[in-house]
Coordinates of N, CA and C in Angstrom, one line a residue:
X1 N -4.9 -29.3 -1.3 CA -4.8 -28.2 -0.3 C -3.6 -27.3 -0.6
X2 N -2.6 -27.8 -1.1 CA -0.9 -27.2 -1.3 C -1.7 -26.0 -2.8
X3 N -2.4 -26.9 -3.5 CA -2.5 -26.0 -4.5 C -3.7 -25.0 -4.1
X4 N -4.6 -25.1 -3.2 CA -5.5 -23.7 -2.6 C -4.6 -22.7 -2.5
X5 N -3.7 -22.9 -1.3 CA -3.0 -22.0 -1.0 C -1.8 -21.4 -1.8
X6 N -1.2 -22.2 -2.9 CA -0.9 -21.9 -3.8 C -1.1 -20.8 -4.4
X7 N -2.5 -20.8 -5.0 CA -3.5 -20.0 -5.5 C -3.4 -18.7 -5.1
X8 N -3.7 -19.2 -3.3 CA -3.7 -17.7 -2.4 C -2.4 -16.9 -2.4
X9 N -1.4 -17.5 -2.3 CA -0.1 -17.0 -2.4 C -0.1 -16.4 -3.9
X10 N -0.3 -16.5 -4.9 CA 0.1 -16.0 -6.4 C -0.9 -14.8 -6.4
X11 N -2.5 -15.2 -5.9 CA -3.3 -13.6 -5.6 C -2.7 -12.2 -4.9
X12 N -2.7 -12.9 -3.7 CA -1.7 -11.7 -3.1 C -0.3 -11.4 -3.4
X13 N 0.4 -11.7 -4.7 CA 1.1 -11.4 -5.4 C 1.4 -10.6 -6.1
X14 N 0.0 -11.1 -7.3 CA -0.4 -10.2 -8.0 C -1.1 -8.7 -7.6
X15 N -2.1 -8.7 -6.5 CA -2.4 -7.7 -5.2 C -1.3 -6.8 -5.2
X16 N -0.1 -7.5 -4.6 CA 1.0 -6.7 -4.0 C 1.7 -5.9 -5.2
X17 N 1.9 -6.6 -6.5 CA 2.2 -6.1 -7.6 C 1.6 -4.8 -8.5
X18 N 0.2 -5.0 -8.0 CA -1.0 -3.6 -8.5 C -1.0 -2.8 -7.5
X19 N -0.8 -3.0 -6.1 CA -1.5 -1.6 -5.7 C 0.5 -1.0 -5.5
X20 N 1.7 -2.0 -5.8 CA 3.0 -0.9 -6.0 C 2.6 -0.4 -7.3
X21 N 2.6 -0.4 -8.0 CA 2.0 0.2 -9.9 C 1.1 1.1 -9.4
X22 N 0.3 0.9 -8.6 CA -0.2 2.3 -8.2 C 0.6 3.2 -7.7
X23 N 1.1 3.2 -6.5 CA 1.5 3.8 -5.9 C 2.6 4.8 -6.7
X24 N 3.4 4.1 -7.6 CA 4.8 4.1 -8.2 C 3.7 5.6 -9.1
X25 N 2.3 5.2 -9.5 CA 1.9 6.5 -10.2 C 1.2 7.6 -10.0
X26 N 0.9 7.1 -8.4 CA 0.7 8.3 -7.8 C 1.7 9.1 -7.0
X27 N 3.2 8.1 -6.9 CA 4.0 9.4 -6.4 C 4.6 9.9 -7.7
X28 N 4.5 9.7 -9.0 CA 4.8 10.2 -10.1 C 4.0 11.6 -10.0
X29 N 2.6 11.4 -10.0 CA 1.7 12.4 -10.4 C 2.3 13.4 -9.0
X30 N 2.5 12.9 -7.9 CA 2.3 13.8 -6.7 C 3.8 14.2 -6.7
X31 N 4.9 13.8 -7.2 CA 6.5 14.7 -6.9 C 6.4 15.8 -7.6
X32 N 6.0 16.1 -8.7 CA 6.0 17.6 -9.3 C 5.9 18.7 -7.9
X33 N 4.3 18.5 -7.4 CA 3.9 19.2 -6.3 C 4.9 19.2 -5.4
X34 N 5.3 18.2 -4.9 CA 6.1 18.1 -3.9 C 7.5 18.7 -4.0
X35 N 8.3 18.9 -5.1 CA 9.7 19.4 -5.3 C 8.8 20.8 -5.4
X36 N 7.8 20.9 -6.0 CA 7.8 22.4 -6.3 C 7.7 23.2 -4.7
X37 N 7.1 22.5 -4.3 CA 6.4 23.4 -3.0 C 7.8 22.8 -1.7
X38 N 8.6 22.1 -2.2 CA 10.1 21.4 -1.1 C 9.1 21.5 0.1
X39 N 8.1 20.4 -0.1 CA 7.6 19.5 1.1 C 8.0 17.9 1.3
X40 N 9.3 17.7 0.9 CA 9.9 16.1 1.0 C 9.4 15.6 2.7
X41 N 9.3 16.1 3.3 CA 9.2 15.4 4.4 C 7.7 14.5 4.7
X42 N 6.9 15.0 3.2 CA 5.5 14.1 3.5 C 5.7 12.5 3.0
X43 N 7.3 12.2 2.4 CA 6.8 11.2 2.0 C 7.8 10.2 3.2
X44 N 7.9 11.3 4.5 CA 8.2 10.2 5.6 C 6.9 9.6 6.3
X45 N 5.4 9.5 5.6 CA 4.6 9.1 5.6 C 3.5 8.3 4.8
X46 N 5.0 8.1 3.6 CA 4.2 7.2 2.5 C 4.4 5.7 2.6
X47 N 4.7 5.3 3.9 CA 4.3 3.9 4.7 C 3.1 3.6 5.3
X48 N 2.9 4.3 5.7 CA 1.3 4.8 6.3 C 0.2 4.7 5.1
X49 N 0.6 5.7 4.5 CA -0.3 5.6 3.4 C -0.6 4.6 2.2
X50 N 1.0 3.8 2.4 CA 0.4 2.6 1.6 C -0.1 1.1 2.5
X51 N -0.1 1.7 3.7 CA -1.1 0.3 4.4 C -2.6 1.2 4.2
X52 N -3.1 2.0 4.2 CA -4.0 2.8 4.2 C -4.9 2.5 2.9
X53 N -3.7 2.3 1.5 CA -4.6 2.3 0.5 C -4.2 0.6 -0.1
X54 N -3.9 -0.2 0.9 CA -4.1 -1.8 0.9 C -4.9 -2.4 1.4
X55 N -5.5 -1.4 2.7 CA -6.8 -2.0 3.3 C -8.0 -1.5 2.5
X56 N -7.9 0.2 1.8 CA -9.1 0.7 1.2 C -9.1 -0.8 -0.2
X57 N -7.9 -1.2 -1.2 CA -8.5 -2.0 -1.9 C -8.7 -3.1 -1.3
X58 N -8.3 -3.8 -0.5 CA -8.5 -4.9 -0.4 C -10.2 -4.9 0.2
X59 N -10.6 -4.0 1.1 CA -11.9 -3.9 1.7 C -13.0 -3.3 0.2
X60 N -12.2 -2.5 -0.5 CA -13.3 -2.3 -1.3 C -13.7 -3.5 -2.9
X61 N -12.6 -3.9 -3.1 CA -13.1 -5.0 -3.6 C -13.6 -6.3 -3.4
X62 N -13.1 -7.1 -2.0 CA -14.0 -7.7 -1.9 C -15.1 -7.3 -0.9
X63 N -15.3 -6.5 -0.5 CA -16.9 -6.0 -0.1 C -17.8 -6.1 -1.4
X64 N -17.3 -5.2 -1.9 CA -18.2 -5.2 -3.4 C -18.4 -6.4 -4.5
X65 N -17.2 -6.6 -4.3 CA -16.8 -7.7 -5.9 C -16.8 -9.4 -5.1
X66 N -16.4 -9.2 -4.2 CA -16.3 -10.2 -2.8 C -15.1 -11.0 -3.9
X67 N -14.0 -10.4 -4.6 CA -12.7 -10.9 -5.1 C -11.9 -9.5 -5.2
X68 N -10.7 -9.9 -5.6 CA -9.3 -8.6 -6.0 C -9.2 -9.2 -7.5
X69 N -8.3 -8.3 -7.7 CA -7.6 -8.7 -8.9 C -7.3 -9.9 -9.0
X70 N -6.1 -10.3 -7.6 CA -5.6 -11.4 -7.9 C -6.2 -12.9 -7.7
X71 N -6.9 -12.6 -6.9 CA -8.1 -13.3 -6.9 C -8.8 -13.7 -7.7
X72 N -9.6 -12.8 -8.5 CA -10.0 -13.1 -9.9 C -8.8 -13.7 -11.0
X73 N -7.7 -13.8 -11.4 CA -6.9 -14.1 -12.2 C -7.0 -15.4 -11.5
X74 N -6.7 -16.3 -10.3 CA -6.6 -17.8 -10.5 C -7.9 -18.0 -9.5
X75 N -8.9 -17.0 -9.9 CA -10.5 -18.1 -9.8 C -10.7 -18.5 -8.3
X76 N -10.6 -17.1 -7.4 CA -10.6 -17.9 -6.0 C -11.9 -16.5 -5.6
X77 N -12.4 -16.6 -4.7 CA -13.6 -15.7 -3.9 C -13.7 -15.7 -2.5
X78 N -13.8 -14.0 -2.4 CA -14.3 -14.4 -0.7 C -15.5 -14.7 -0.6
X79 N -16.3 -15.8 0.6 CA -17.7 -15.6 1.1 C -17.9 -15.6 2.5
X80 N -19.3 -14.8 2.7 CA -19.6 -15.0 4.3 C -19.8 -16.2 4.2
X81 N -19.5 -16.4 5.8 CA -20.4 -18.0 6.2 C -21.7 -17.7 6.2
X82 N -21.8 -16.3 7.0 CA -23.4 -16.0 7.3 C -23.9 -14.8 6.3
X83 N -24.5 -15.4 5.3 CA -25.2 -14.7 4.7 C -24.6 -14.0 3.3
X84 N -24.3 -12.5 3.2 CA -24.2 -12.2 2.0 C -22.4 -11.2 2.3
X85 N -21.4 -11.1 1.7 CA -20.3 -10.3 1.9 C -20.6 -9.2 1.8
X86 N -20.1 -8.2 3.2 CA -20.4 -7.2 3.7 C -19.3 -6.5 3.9
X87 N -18.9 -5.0 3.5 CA -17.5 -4.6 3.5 C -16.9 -4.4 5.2
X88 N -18.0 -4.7 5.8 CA -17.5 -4.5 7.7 C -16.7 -5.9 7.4
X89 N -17.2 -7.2 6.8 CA -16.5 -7.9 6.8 C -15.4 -7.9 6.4
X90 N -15.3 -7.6 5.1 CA -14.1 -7.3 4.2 C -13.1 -6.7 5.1
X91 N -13.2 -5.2 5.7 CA -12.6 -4.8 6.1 C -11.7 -5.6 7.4
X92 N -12.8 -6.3 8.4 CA -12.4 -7.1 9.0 C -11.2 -8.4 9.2
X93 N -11.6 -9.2 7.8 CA -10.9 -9.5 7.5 C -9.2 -9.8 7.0
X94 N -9.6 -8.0 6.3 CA -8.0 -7.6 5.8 C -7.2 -6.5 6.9
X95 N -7.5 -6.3 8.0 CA -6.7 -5.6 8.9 C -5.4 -6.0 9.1
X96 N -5.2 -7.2 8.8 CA -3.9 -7.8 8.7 C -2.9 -7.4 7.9
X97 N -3.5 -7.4 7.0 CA -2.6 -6.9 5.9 C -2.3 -5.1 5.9
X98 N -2.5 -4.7 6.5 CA -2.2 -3.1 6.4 C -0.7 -2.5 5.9
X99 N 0.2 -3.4 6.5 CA 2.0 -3.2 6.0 C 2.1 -5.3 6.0
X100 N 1.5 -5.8 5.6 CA 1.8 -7.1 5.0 C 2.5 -7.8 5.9
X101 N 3.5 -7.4 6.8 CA 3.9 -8.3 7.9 C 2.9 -9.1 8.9
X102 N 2.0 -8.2 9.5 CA 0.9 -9.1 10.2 C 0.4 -10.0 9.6
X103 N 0.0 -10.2 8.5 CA 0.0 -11.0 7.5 C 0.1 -12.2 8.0
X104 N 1.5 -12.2 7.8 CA 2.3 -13.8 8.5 C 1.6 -13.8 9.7
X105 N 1.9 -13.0 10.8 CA 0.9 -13.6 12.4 C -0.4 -13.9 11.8
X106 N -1.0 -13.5 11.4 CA -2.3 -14.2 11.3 C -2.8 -15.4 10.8
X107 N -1.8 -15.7 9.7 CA -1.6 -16.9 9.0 C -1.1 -18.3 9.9
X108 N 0.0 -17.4 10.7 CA 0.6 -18.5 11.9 C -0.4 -19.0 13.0
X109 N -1.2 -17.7 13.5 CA -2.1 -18.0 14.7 C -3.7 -19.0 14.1
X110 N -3.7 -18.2 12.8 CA -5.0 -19.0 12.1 C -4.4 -20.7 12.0
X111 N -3.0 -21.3 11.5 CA -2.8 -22.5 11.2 C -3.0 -23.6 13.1
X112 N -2.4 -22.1 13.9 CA -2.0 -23.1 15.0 C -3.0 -23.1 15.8
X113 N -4.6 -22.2 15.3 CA -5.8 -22.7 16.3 C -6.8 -23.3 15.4
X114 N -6.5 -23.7 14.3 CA -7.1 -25.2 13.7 C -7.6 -25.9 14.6
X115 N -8.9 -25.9 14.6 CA -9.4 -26.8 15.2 C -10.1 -28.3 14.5
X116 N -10.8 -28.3 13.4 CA -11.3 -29.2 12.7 C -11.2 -29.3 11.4
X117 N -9.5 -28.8 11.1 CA -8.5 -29.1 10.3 C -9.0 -27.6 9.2
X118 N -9.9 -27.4 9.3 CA -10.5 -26.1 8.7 C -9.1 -24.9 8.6
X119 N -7.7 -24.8 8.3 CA -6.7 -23.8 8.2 C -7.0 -23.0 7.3
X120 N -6.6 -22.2 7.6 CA -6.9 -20.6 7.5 C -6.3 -19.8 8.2
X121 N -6.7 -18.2 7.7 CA -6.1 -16.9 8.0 C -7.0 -16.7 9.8
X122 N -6.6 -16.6 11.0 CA -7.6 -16.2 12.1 C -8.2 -15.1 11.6
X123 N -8.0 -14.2 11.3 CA -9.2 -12.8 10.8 C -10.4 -14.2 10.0
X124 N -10.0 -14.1 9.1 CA -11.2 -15.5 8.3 C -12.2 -15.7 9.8
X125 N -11.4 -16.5 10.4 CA -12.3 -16.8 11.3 C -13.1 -15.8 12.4
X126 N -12.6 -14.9 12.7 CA -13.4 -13.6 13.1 C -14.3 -13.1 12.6
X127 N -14.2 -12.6 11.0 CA -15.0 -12.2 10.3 C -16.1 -13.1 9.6
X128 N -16.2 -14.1 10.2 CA -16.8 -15.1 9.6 C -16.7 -15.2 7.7
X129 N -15.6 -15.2 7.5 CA -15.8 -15.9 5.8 C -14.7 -16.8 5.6
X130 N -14.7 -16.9 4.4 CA -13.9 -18.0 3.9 C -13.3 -17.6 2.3
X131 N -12.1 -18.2 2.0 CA -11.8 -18.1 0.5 C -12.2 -19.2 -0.3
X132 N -12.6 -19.8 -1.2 CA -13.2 -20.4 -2.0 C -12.9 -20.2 -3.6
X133 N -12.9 -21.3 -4.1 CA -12.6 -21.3 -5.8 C -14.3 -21.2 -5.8
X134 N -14.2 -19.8 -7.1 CA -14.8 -19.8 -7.8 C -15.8 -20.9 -8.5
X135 N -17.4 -20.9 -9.0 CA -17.6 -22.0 -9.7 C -17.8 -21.9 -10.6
X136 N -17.1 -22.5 -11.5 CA -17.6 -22.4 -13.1 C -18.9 -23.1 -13.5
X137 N -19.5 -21.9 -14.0 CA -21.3 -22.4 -14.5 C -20.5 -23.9 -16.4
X138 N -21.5 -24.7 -15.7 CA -20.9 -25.9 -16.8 C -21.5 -25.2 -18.4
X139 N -22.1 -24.3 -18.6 CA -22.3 -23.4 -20.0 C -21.0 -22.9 -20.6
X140 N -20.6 -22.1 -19.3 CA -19.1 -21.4 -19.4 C -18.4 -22.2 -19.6
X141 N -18.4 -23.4 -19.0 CA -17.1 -24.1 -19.3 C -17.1 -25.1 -20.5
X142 N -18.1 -25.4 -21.3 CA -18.5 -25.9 -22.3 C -18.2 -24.8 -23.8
X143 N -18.5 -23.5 -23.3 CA -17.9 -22.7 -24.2 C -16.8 -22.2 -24.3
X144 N -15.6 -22.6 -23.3 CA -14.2 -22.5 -23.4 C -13.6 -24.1 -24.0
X145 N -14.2 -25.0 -23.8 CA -13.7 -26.1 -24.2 C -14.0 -26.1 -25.8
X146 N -15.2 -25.6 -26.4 CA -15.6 -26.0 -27.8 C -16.5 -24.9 -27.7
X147 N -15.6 -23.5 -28.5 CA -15.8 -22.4 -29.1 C -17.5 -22.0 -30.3
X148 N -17.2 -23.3 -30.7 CA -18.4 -23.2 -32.1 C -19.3 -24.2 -31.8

């Protein structure tokens, strides 16, 4: 269990580490504009905008990919309970994370209404999914152990 969450902790890590590398190059690309035209006051709104574009990745990849980055790097996945991952879910799911602090409440309220030891994020449980380690198909894993 210590090492699931483990896992989840080093994903959203890596998460938090890509979408600052973004950011860091889109206010690169965007300060030219901004000194030229001396509109500094827009980036008394680039807090906003970086919960804005942590819910667009987080909802858009796993809706689509039903993983992130960092998720994919240590082999974990989101799934519906019901049925097939859907970005209403996705979305649902990640509204917590918009500025990372709710984060923690959710993680607190999700541990402390455990009901059948099932712990988790409460959004999880709203949105009906779950995180889950990836499976490795036993071909794949046969061809990482013994190349030839």
């Amino acid at each position: 269990m210590q090492e699931f969450w483990g896992r989840r902790l080093v994903a959203l890590i890596v998460d938090a580490i890509f979408i600052t590398l973004f950011l860091w190059v889109l206010t690169a690309i965007i300060y030219p504009v901004v000194a030229l035209l001396a509109i500094y006051p827009i980036f008394n709104f680039w807090l906003i905008m970086l919960g804005v574009i942590i819910l667009i990745y987080f909802t858009l990849m796993e809706g689509k990919w039903s993983t992130t980055l960092g998720k994919g790097l240590v082999n974990l996945k989101v799934r519906s309970i019901e049925g097939t991952m859907t970005y209403k879910q996705a979305f649902l799911r990640n509204i917590s994370k918009f500025l990372w602090i709710p984060l923690v409440v959710d993680v607190i309220i999700g541990f402390a209404t455990a009901a059948d030891g099932e712990k988790g994020r409460y959004l999880d449980k709203v949105a009906k999914t779950r995180v889950v380690l990836k499976e490795v198909k036993t071909e794949q894993l046969k061809e990482q152990i013994n190349p030839n």
